Amino acid sequence: MRKSIICCLFSVVCCLLSVQAAELSFKVKCKYLNLPISQQEPRHHLLFQAKGVDDLSVVARLSASPEYWVFKDLTAYKGKTLTITYDGPEEALAQVYQADTIRDAQEMYHEVNRPQFHFTSRRGWLNDPNGCIWHDGLYHLYYQHNPFEREWENMTWGHATSPDLLHWTEQAPVLFPDTLGTMYSGSAVFDKDNTSGFGTKNNPPLVYAYTADRSDREVQCIAYSLDGGMTLHKYEGNPVIDSHDKWQTHDTRDPRLFWWTTDNGQQTTDKGHWVLVLNERNGHSIYTSTNLRDWTYKSHVNGFWECPDLFPLPVDGNPSDIRWVMLGASNTYMIGRFDGKTFTPESGKHRFSTGAIYAAQTFNHTPDGRRIQIGWANIDHQGMPFRGQMLLPTELTLRTTKDGIRLVSKPIKEVASLLKTLYASDKTLSEHEVNEILNKKSPFKGDLEGLGLHLRATLTLSYATSAGLRLNGHNIIDYDLNRNTLNGQFYSPQDPTSLSLTMDVYVDRTSVEVFIDDGLYSFSAPLQLPQGDNLEFWGPDINVSNIRLDAVTSTMP
Ligand code: FRU
């Protein structure tokens, strides 16, 4: 049925465009299909068909004079006859070939503009983190992915695993577009009691919620995995939520799953149930379920757009003082109470991280209960066959500040294991002295060239004007004490009379991340290319203390 609809659509498209589709058919013997791509070519329909495998219909810019190559994992097609149909130039399709290696793989992960300690996809486009979960010793990071070019399209769930959230191994994609639509963002839970019935008592499933996006509507679907998240099966009863007719809106997406229990500080007779937070209409809706298949609408909070997250955190580490944090895609948030059905905001919206970060998600089921967030940054790694990256994973906590309870975000403690100290001193240095040291010890020079950099330092101003840090002439930090702005955003230190700012700066090849005053505020930005080799503080009569300069070791395979 599914197959015939896709074939039918494909022939209608070909017919309307009056093109003769080119075809390639062969027995699959190898692991990968290599495809030649050029951004100069228009997109054309590309259809993959094989007996026993769902048809896959995507668009691609195949080219006979490729700028770069992408690949498709062929594991699911092994031993079968694969037929590829393309309604673009035949000579471009003719260049597609199977092989056991990815074309140009010898350079993989060490290309000149490949981030060295941030996750990027081998090839193609990457956006939102999806299905973030720890399970059986591994963190799973799924992500919005276009495997067929470095621009957004064909939304597919890419997949990577890591023992420590820093060293990632890329796995084969797990969710592909189907007749309900392309695979938009979602999340994952471990259904340890097999409430969904997708697994067994001895092999309980991981269960995923995602959005299928089609031009006429967006619906919410479920998938499950019985092999620890490596392969996913779509639930036959999909979609499980279709709120299009109820609200008459197209945009209803990014289901965020978690298990709610009374141990989260709320008094109720409810022993626990599944919660799905969904962005629809003007904010986030709460749906509940006992089996992850049947969902009931409960409540709605206005004021958010895309990619919900909702989780409890203790205030200042006190387990008997729990608040709930509700976020949207921009990482702005409200703090409030949640009784399992309704989120009641008490303060907000606040923000703690700005810049390139978008669509961040926290990991479910972390082994030590840490609330770890990972965000996407739409960074253009110029000239590379891939685009976008994940930012450093950060631990989120709630702290009482002079402005009230606020989220604080710091790179996870594991990041320290990547740092190799080049200089450390508790002396207070003048601008000239510190710049001389930064210049001499820079990890961007000599043997260390190409490595990332971490700088921790306290900058003290002597006039209430501006001062900061720049790399190759471009400002990384511009702190204006008169306007109280940090790179243009209002920032007021905990002691409002303080002239000092403590910074943790992480520079990778194409991006910079800065954490101010131990994570009270953070921001991320693309780095101006070419890569910097001249790091310097600036400002009238400033001084710098507690300096620590580190090289950041590559986490690439
Ligand atoms: C956010 C977003 C999500 C959607 C996905 C599509 O970046 O627009 O709302 O699910 O990206 O790729």
XYZ file of C-alpha atoms and ligand atoms in Angstrom:
569
model
C 0.000 0.000 0.000
C 2.676 2.439 1.205
C 4.883 1.381 -1.703
C 2.197 1.908 -4.309
C 1.340 5.406 -3.006
C 5.004 6.476 -3.252
C 5.397 4.966 -6.760
C 2.216 6.615 -7.843
C 3.264 10.031 -6.490
C 6.625 9.645 -8.159
C 5.132 8.868 -11.575
C 2.667 11.774 -11.237
C 5.613 14.111 -10.541
C 7.572 12.709 -13.505
C 4.525 13.004 -15.707
C 3.784 16.591 -14.676
C 7.373 17.558 -15.357
C 7.306 15.442 -18.557
C 10.668 13.959 -17.749
C 11.856 10.506 -18.385
C 13.171 9.151 -15.084
C 16.599 7.538 -15.235
C 16.948 4.153 -13.545
C 19.758 2.172 -11.985
C 19.298 -1.380 -10.718
C 21.846 -3.636 -9.034
C 22.325 -6.322 -6.406
C 23.574 -4.801 -3.142
C 26.899 -6.331 -2.089
C 28.560 -3.412 -0.297
C 27.952 -1.320 2.796
C 27.522 2.106 1.231
C 26.133 3.880 -1.777
C 28.230 6.908 -2.788
C 26.339 9.775 -4.410
C 27.877 12.787 -6.233
C 26.376 16.147 -5.166
C 26.629 19.731 -6.303
C 24.825 22.670 -4.695
C 24.730 24.182 -8.214
C 22.280 21.503 -9.416
C 18.532 21.831 -8.849
C 16.868 19.191 -6.647
C 15.224 16.220 -8.354
C 13.230 13.263 -7.044
C 15.226 10.209 -6.091
C 13.458 6.940 -5.294
C 14.976 3.827 -3.658
C 13.059 0.562 -4.015
C 13.847 -3.005 -2.954
C 11.704 -5.992 -1.997
C 11.004 -6.113 1.742
C 12.290 -2.590 2.442
C 9.990 0.455 2.614
C 10.304 2.679 -0.448
C 12.297 5.819 0.205
C 11.473 8.958 -1.744
C 13.763 11.991 -1.289
C 15.120 14.896 -3.310
C 18.801 15.278 -4.217
C 21.159 17.372 -6.305
C 23.016 14.561 -8.078
C 25.688 15.931 -10.357
C 28.062 14.618 -13.013
C 30.606 17.214 -11.796
C 30.257 16.835 -8.026
C 31.412 19.381 -5.464
C 31.374 16.660 -2.819
C 30.034 13.157 -2.156
C 27.424 11.928 0.281
C 26.600 8.326 1.122
C 23.710 6.082 2.039
C 24.104 3.139 4.400
C 22.982 0.003 2.500
C 22.782 -2.465 5.411
C 18.993 -2.822 5.075
C 19.361 -3.656 1.345
C 22.174 -6.216 1.607
C 21.671 -9.102 -0.872
C 18.602 -7.479 -2.416
C 18.134 -5.862 -5.801
C 17.990 -2.113 -5.317
C 16.337 0.032 -7.972
C 17.085 3.744 -7.941
C 14.996 6.081 -10.043
C 15.943 9.732 -10.586
C 14.070 12.397 -12.546
C 17.215 14.535 -12.990
C 20.196 14.127 -15.368
C 20.899 10.496 -16.262
C 24.664 11.062 -16.384
C 24.556 12.193 -12.740
C 22.726 9.032 -11.638
C 25.239 6.972 -13.628
C 27.999 8.110 -11.244
C 26.278 6.650 -8.174
C 28.096 3.487 -7.033
C 28.234 1.020 -4.151
C 31.433 0.424 -2.169
C 32.549 -0.762 1.233
C 34.074 2.623 1.928
C 32.690 6.122 1.975
C 34.133 8.191 -0.857
C 36.979 10.490 0.382
C 36.860 8.790 3.801
C 40.645 9.067 4.238
C 40.139 12.705 5.299
C 37.070 12.040 7.402
C 37.011 13.990 10.701
C 40.279 15.768 9.917
C 39.105 18.072 7.145
C 40.408 21.624 7.580
C 37.135 23.074 8.887
C 35.914 20.003 10.823
C 35.159 20.938 14.465
C 37.480 18.875 16.661
C 35.548 18.626 19.918
C 31.966 19.214 18.838
C 29.735 16.589 17.246
C 29.180 16.957 13.497
C 27.718 14.531 11.015
C 30.103 12.828 8.574
C 28.231 14.259 5.588
C 25.102 16.277 4.983
C 22.965 18.605 7.058
C 22.371 18.420 10.839
C 19.883 20.281 13.027
C 18.018 19.543 16.276
C 19.209 16.895 18.728
C 16.511 14.206 19.030
C 15.816 11.212 21.272
C 18.595 12.096 23.728
C 18.844 9.246 26.197
C 21.328 7.190 28.170
C 20.777 3.450 27.957
C 22.913 0.474 28.906
C 26.204 2.357 29.159
C 25.760 4.549 26.087
C 24.427 8.007 25.433
C 22.334 8.113 22.264
C 22.169 11.282 20.242
C 19.740 11.179 17.338
C 19.490 14.262 15.212
C 17.631 15.981 12.379
C 19.582 15.031 9.322
C 19.600 15.398 5.556
C 21.975 12.636 4.436
C 21.742 13.785 0.799
C 23.213 17.309 0.959
C 24.510 19.929 3.353
C 21.270 21.961 3.311
C 17.980 21.249 5.159
C 15.635 18.712 3.444
C 14.500 15.056 3.566
C 14.319 15.064 7.373
C 15.707 11.761 8.626
C 16.889 10.805 12.129
C 20.687 10.470 12.144
C 22.254 8.620 15.084
C 25.448 8.640 17.134
C 26.473 6.941 20.381
C 29.011 7.830 23.040
C 30.197 6.515 26.394
C 30.977 10.051 27.679
C 29.024 12.587 25.558
C 32.277 13.777 23.968
C 33.643 10.903 21.864
C 30.890 9.999 19.397
C 30.582 7.043 17.043
C 28.256 7.640 14.145
C 25.701 4.942 13.497
C 23.340 4.372 10.589
C 20.265 6.656 10.434
C 17.194 5.160 12.115
C 14.055 6.946 10.861
C 13.388 7.705 7.184
C 10.619 9.727 5.504
C 7.429 7.754 4.789
C 3.902 8.427 3.511
C 2.989 10.314 6.719
C 5.808 12.763 6.060
C 9.421 13.529 6.816
C 10.828 12.735 10.248
C 10.796 15.839 12.443
C 12.097 16.205 15.985
C 11.186 14.054 18.963
C 12.447 12.273 22.043
C 13.027 8.883 23.659
C 12.243 7.055 26.897
C 13.179 3.702 28.377
C 9.930 1.803 28.991
C 11.435 -0.399 31.681
C 8.107 -2.004 32.710
C 7.101 -2.576 29.069
C 3.914 -0.523 29.613
C 3.718 -0.103 25.823
C 3.847 -3.839 25.156
C 6.336 -3.221 22.320
C 8.936 -5.332 24.102
C 8.871 -8.102 26.679
C 9.467 -8.230 30.421
C 13.013 -9.427 29.735
C 13.649 -7.081 26.856
C 11.813 -3.835 27.563
C 11.841 -1.334 24.694
C 13.171 2.147 24.150
C 10.187 4.139 22.902
C 10.417 7.222 20.700
C 7.952 9.969 19.827
C 8.484 12.047 16.691
C 6.585 14.291 14.322
C 5.799 13.303 10.744
C 5.617 16.456 8.647
C 3.603 16.644 5.429
C 2.386 19.692 3.532
C -1.219 19.209 4.736
C -0.533 18.434 8.413
C 1.915 17.452 11.143
C 1.116 14.383 13.248
C 2.786 12.681 16.211
C 4.068 9.133 15.847
C 5.702 6.441 17.951
C 8.582 4.091 17.204
C 10.379 1.565 19.373
C 13.662 -0.245 19.558
C 14.370 -3.721 20.882
C 18.110 -3.623 20.224
C 19.163 -0.783 22.486
C 18.382 2.047 20.076
C 20.327 0.849 17.033
C 17.282 0.122 14.842
C 13.784 1.566 15.217
C 10.397 0.137 14.215
C 7.511 2.474 13.503
C 4.294 1.664 15.389
C 1.592 0.393 13.026
C -1.068 2.479 14.774
C 0.616 5.784 13.847
C -0.202 8.604 14.124
C -0.942 8.595 17.855
C -1.842 12.317 17.979
C -3.394 14.257 15.124
C -4.555 17.599 16.462
C -4.816 19.293 13.075
C -8.613 19.231 12.870
C -9.040 20.198 16.524
C -6.873 23.318 16.381
C -6.877 23.950 12.626
C -3.122 24.557 12.612
C -0.343 22.997 10.608
C 2.434 23.485 13.160
C 2.109 20.896 15.914
C 5.379 19.179 16.595
C 8.437 17.998 18.544
C 6.906 15.638 21.174
C 8.931 15.522 24.386
C 8.412 12.325 26.391
C 9.139 11.555 30.032
C 7.816 9.442 32.900
C 6.180 11.516 35.617
C 6.068 10.242 39.175
C 5.122 11.648 42.512
C 8.763 11.475 43.657
C 9.163 14.750 41.847
C 7.957 16.636 44.906
C 4.199 16.698 44.190
C 1.470 15.289 46.458
C -1.057 13.193 44.523
C -2.515 9.685 44.417
C -1.361 9.218 40.806
C 1.443 6.633 40.886
C 2.928 7.863 37.641
C 2.219 8.117 33.935
C 3.831 9.101 30.672
C 3.867 12.764 29.712
C 4.222 14.124 26.189
C 4.837 17.861 25.809
C 3.938 19.086 22.337
C 4.402 22.452 20.695
C 1.112 23.441 19.085
C -0.858 26.648 18.620
C 0.827 29.365 20.700
C 2.807 27.249 23.130
C 3.286 23.825 24.682
C 0.473 21.317 25.382
C 0.608 18.472 27.897
C -0.714 15.042 26.919
C -0.656 11.974 29.205
C -0.720 8.207 28.654
C -0.285 4.959 30.551
C 0.918 2.912 27.561
C 2.708 5.391 25.233
C 0.136 4.596 22.501
C -3.084 6.312 23.660
C -2.735 9.986 24.554
C -5.129 12.396 26.279
C -4.875 16.166 26.032
C -4.646 17.800 29.490
C -3.491 21.413 29.378
C -1.627 24.133 27.505
C 0.823 26.972 28.280
C 1.124 29.860 25.842
C 4.392 31.565 24.981
C 6.650 28.971 23.324
C 7.618 27.958 19.796
C 9.008 24.531 18.780
C 11.074 21.936 20.664
C 9.576 21.765 24.178
C 11.493 20.539 27.178
C 10.099 20.143 30.699
C 11.949 18.743 33.712
C 12.279 19.012 37.493
C 15.398 20.340 39.238
C 16.230 20.908 42.905
C 16.838 24.542 43.880
C 20.448 24.956 45.086
C 20.714 21.164 45.202
C 17.993 20.845 47.872
C 15.940 17.703 47.027
C 12.935 18.908 49.012
C 12.690 22.135 46.990
C 11.828 21.067 43.438
C 10.813 23.394 40.604
C 9.921 22.540 37.031
C 11.564 24.223 34.080
C 9.710 24.591 30.761
C 11.747 25.596 27.709
C 11.164 26.396 24.055
C 13.508 26.137 21.086
C 15.255 29.464 21.755
C 16.246 28.186 25.236
C 14.129 30.850 26.955
C 12.295 29.323 29.925
C 9.675 29.589 32.649
C 10.047 28.171 36.163
C 6.982 26.734 37.864
C 5.149 23.726 39.298
C 3.936 20.630 37.494
C 1.360 18.202 38.918
C 1.652 15.671 36.116
C -1.097 17.319 34.065
C -0.674 21.085 34.239
C 2.390 23.290 34.279
C 1.806 26.442 36.334
C 4.400 29.124 35.616
C 5.703 31.108 38.583
C 8.384 33.163 36.865
C 9.810 33.888 33.453
C 10.497 34.036 30.763
C 14.198 34.065 31.478
C 17.207 33.283 29.367
C 20.550 31.831 30.267
C 22.160 31.076 26.919
C 21.961 33.023 23.696
C 23.655 33.111 20.322
C 23.821 30.172 17.958
C 22.116 27.681 20.297
C 18.717 26.374 19.154
C 16.393 23.413 19.728
C 18.401 22.078 22.681
C 17.227 18.903 24.423
C 18.102 17.317 27.752
C 19.021 13.644 28.098
C 16.505 11.281 29.670
C 17.531 8.573 32.102
C 21.108 9.748 32.822
C 22.826 7.214 35.119
C 23.690 9.785 37.820
C 20.538 11.903 37.492
C 22.374 14.908 36.011
C 20.231 17.132 33.777
C 22.425 17.382 30.704
C 21.468 19.563 27.774
C 22.842 19.521 24.230
C 21.986 22.206 21.686
C 22.299 22.654 17.937
C 24.195 25.511 16.269
C 23.633 26.243 12.591
C 27.311 26.751 11.799
C 28.523 26.887 8.214
C 31.887 25.058 8.171
C 32.936 26.727 4.969
C 33.737 24.448 2.046
C 32.872 21.283 3.988
C 30.497 18.526 2.829
C 28.515 18.920 6.074
C 26.806 21.733 7.958
C 25.684 22.380 11.547
C 27.084 21.043 14.809
C 26.102 20.189 18.343
C 27.372 22.504 21.080
C 29.179 21.249 24.187
C 26.882 19.225 26.458
C 26.165 21.255 29.591
C 24.875 20.378 33.039
C 21.846 22.443 34.064
C 21.131 23.369 37.690
C 18.815 25.808 39.450
C 20.469 28.420 41.614
C 19.119 31.233 43.799
C 20.531 34.478 42.391
C 19.989 38.145 43.189
C 17.264 38.121 40.513
C 15.504 34.989 41.828
C 15.844 31.298 40.933
C 17.635 30.868 37.620
C 19.041 28.130 35.376
C 22.802 27.814 35.331
C 24.613 25.923 32.592
C 28.193 24.639 32.660
C 30.044 22.298 30.297
C 29.780 18.769 31.726
C 32.646 17.828 34.029
C 33.938 15.282 31.481
C 35.142 18.214 29.313
C 37.983 18.758 31.814
C 39.514 15.474 30.635
C 40.112 17.056 27.206
C 42.128 19.981 28.555
C 45.943 20.063 28.416
C 47.242 23.022 30.380
C 49.635 25.332 28.529
C 49.750 28.089 31.117
C 48.250 28.619 34.573
C 48.866 31.442 37.033
C 47.101 33.204 39.884
C 49.078 36.418 39.281
C 47.294 39.581 38.203
C 48.638 40.734 34.841
C 48.298 43.898 32.795
C 46.802 43.842 29.312
C 50.264 43.891 27.752
C 51.582 41.065 29.965
C 48.622 38.784 29.446
C 48.587 39.308 25.685
C 52.260 38.452 25.450
C 51.620 35.169 27.266
C 48.568 34.322 25.151
C 50.596 34.993 22.039
C 53.552 32.866 23.159
C 51.541 29.938 24.532
C 48.801 29.907 21.904
C 47.647 26.403 20.980
C 47.109 27.720 17.467
C 50.845 27.808 16.818
C 53.702 25.378 16.157
C 53.163 21.730 17.039
C 49.806 22.471 18.584
C 48.367 24.038 15.459
C 44.807 22.981 14.688
C 43.898 22.181 18.275
C 41.047 23.788 20.142
C 41.533 26.258 22.947
C 40.089 26.800 26.404
C 40.773 29.976 28.328
C 39.580 30.656 31.844
C 40.337 34.119 33.206
C 38.935 36.935 35.304
C 38.891 40.262 33.510
C 38.770 43.383 35.684
C 37.932 46.792 34.232
C 39.250 49.997 35.720
C 36.832 52.359 34.021
C 33.127 51.662 33.663
C 33.413 51.485 29.910
C 34.027 48.462 27.740
C 36.666 45.767 27.517
C 36.897 42.270 26.191
C 38.693 39.542 24.306
C 39.248 39.205 20.581
C 40.511 36.539 18.249
C 42.170 37.635 15.022
C 40.632 41.079 15.390
C 37.075 39.783 15.935
C 35.411 40.310 19.289
C 34.604 37.161 21.223
C 33.707 39.139 24.326
C 32.594 42.760 24.405
C 31.572 43.743 27.924
C 30.131 47.222 28.384
C 29.848 48.193 32.044
C 28.062 51.440 31.255
C 25.210 49.749 29.396
C 25.667 46.474 31.285
C 25.781 44.527 28.064
C 27.748 41.456 27.151
C 27.926 41.107 23.364
C 24.830 43.278 23.164
C 22.745 41.295 25.726
C 21.938 42.754 29.152
C 24.122 41.189 31.826
C 24.317 42.269 35.458
C 26.814 40.413 37.699
C 25.700 39.018 41.052
C 27.512 41.857 42.790
C 26.239 44.819 40.735
C 29.215 46.940 41.853
C 31.720 44.380 40.577
C 34.141 45.419 37.854
C 35.096 41.815 37.110
C 33.870 39.083 34.845
C 35.052 35.467 34.897
C 35.002 33.724 31.549
C 35.424 30.214 30.227
C 36.027 30.415 26.507
C 36.069 27.382 24.205
C 37.322 27.913 20.666
C 36.916 25.131 18.112
C 37.701 25.511 14.422
C 34.460 27.170 13.395
C 32.719 28.155 16.632
C 33.216 29.744 19.998
C 31.338 29.091 23.256
C 31.619 31.336 26.300
C 30.404 30.660 29.842
C 30.309 33.722 32.084
C 30.610 33.691 35.877
C 30.476 29.905 36.111
C 27.523 29.475 33.799
C 25.113 32.219 34.924
C 25.096 33.290 31.302
C 26.518 31.654 28.189
C 26.636 32.269 24.488
C 27.807 30.612 21.313
C 28.699 31.983 17.884
C 30.204 30.985 14.560
C 33.860 31.850 14.396
C 35.047 34.205 11.727
C 37.288 32.288 9.382
C 40.194 31.891 8.827
C 40.891 30.296 12.148
C 42.372 32.690 14.656
C 45.908 32.643 15.900
C 45.927 35.946 17.683
C 44.024 35.973 20.942
C 44.144 39.198 22.941
C 42.410 41.129 25.683
C 41.532 44.764 25.046
C 40.268 47.713 27.095
C 41.615 50.743 28.958
C 43.803 49.837 31.960
C 42.309 46.402 32.382
C 43.925 43.580 34.308
C 43.504 39.854 34.058
C 43.878 37.303 36.850
C 43.421 33.581 37.554
C 44.481 32.713 34.041
C 44.428 29.222 32.706
C 45.072 28.459 29.068
C 44.525 24.925 27.757
C 44.684 23.123 24.461
C 41.546 21.062 23.891
C 42.275 17.546 22.663
C 40.428 16.368 19.581
C 37.594 13.911 20.238
C 37.490 12.781 16.621
C 37.840 9.049 15.884
C 13.488 23.283 14.961
C 12.608 22.538 13.966
C 11.618 21.648 14.669
C 11.315 20.604 13.638
C 12.660 20.435 12.983
C 12.597 20.133 11.516
O 14.739 23.579 14.466
O 11.947 23.455 13.118
O 10.478 22.316 15.136
O 10.865 19.418 14.202
O 13.364 21.639 13.173
O 13.857 19.832 11.025
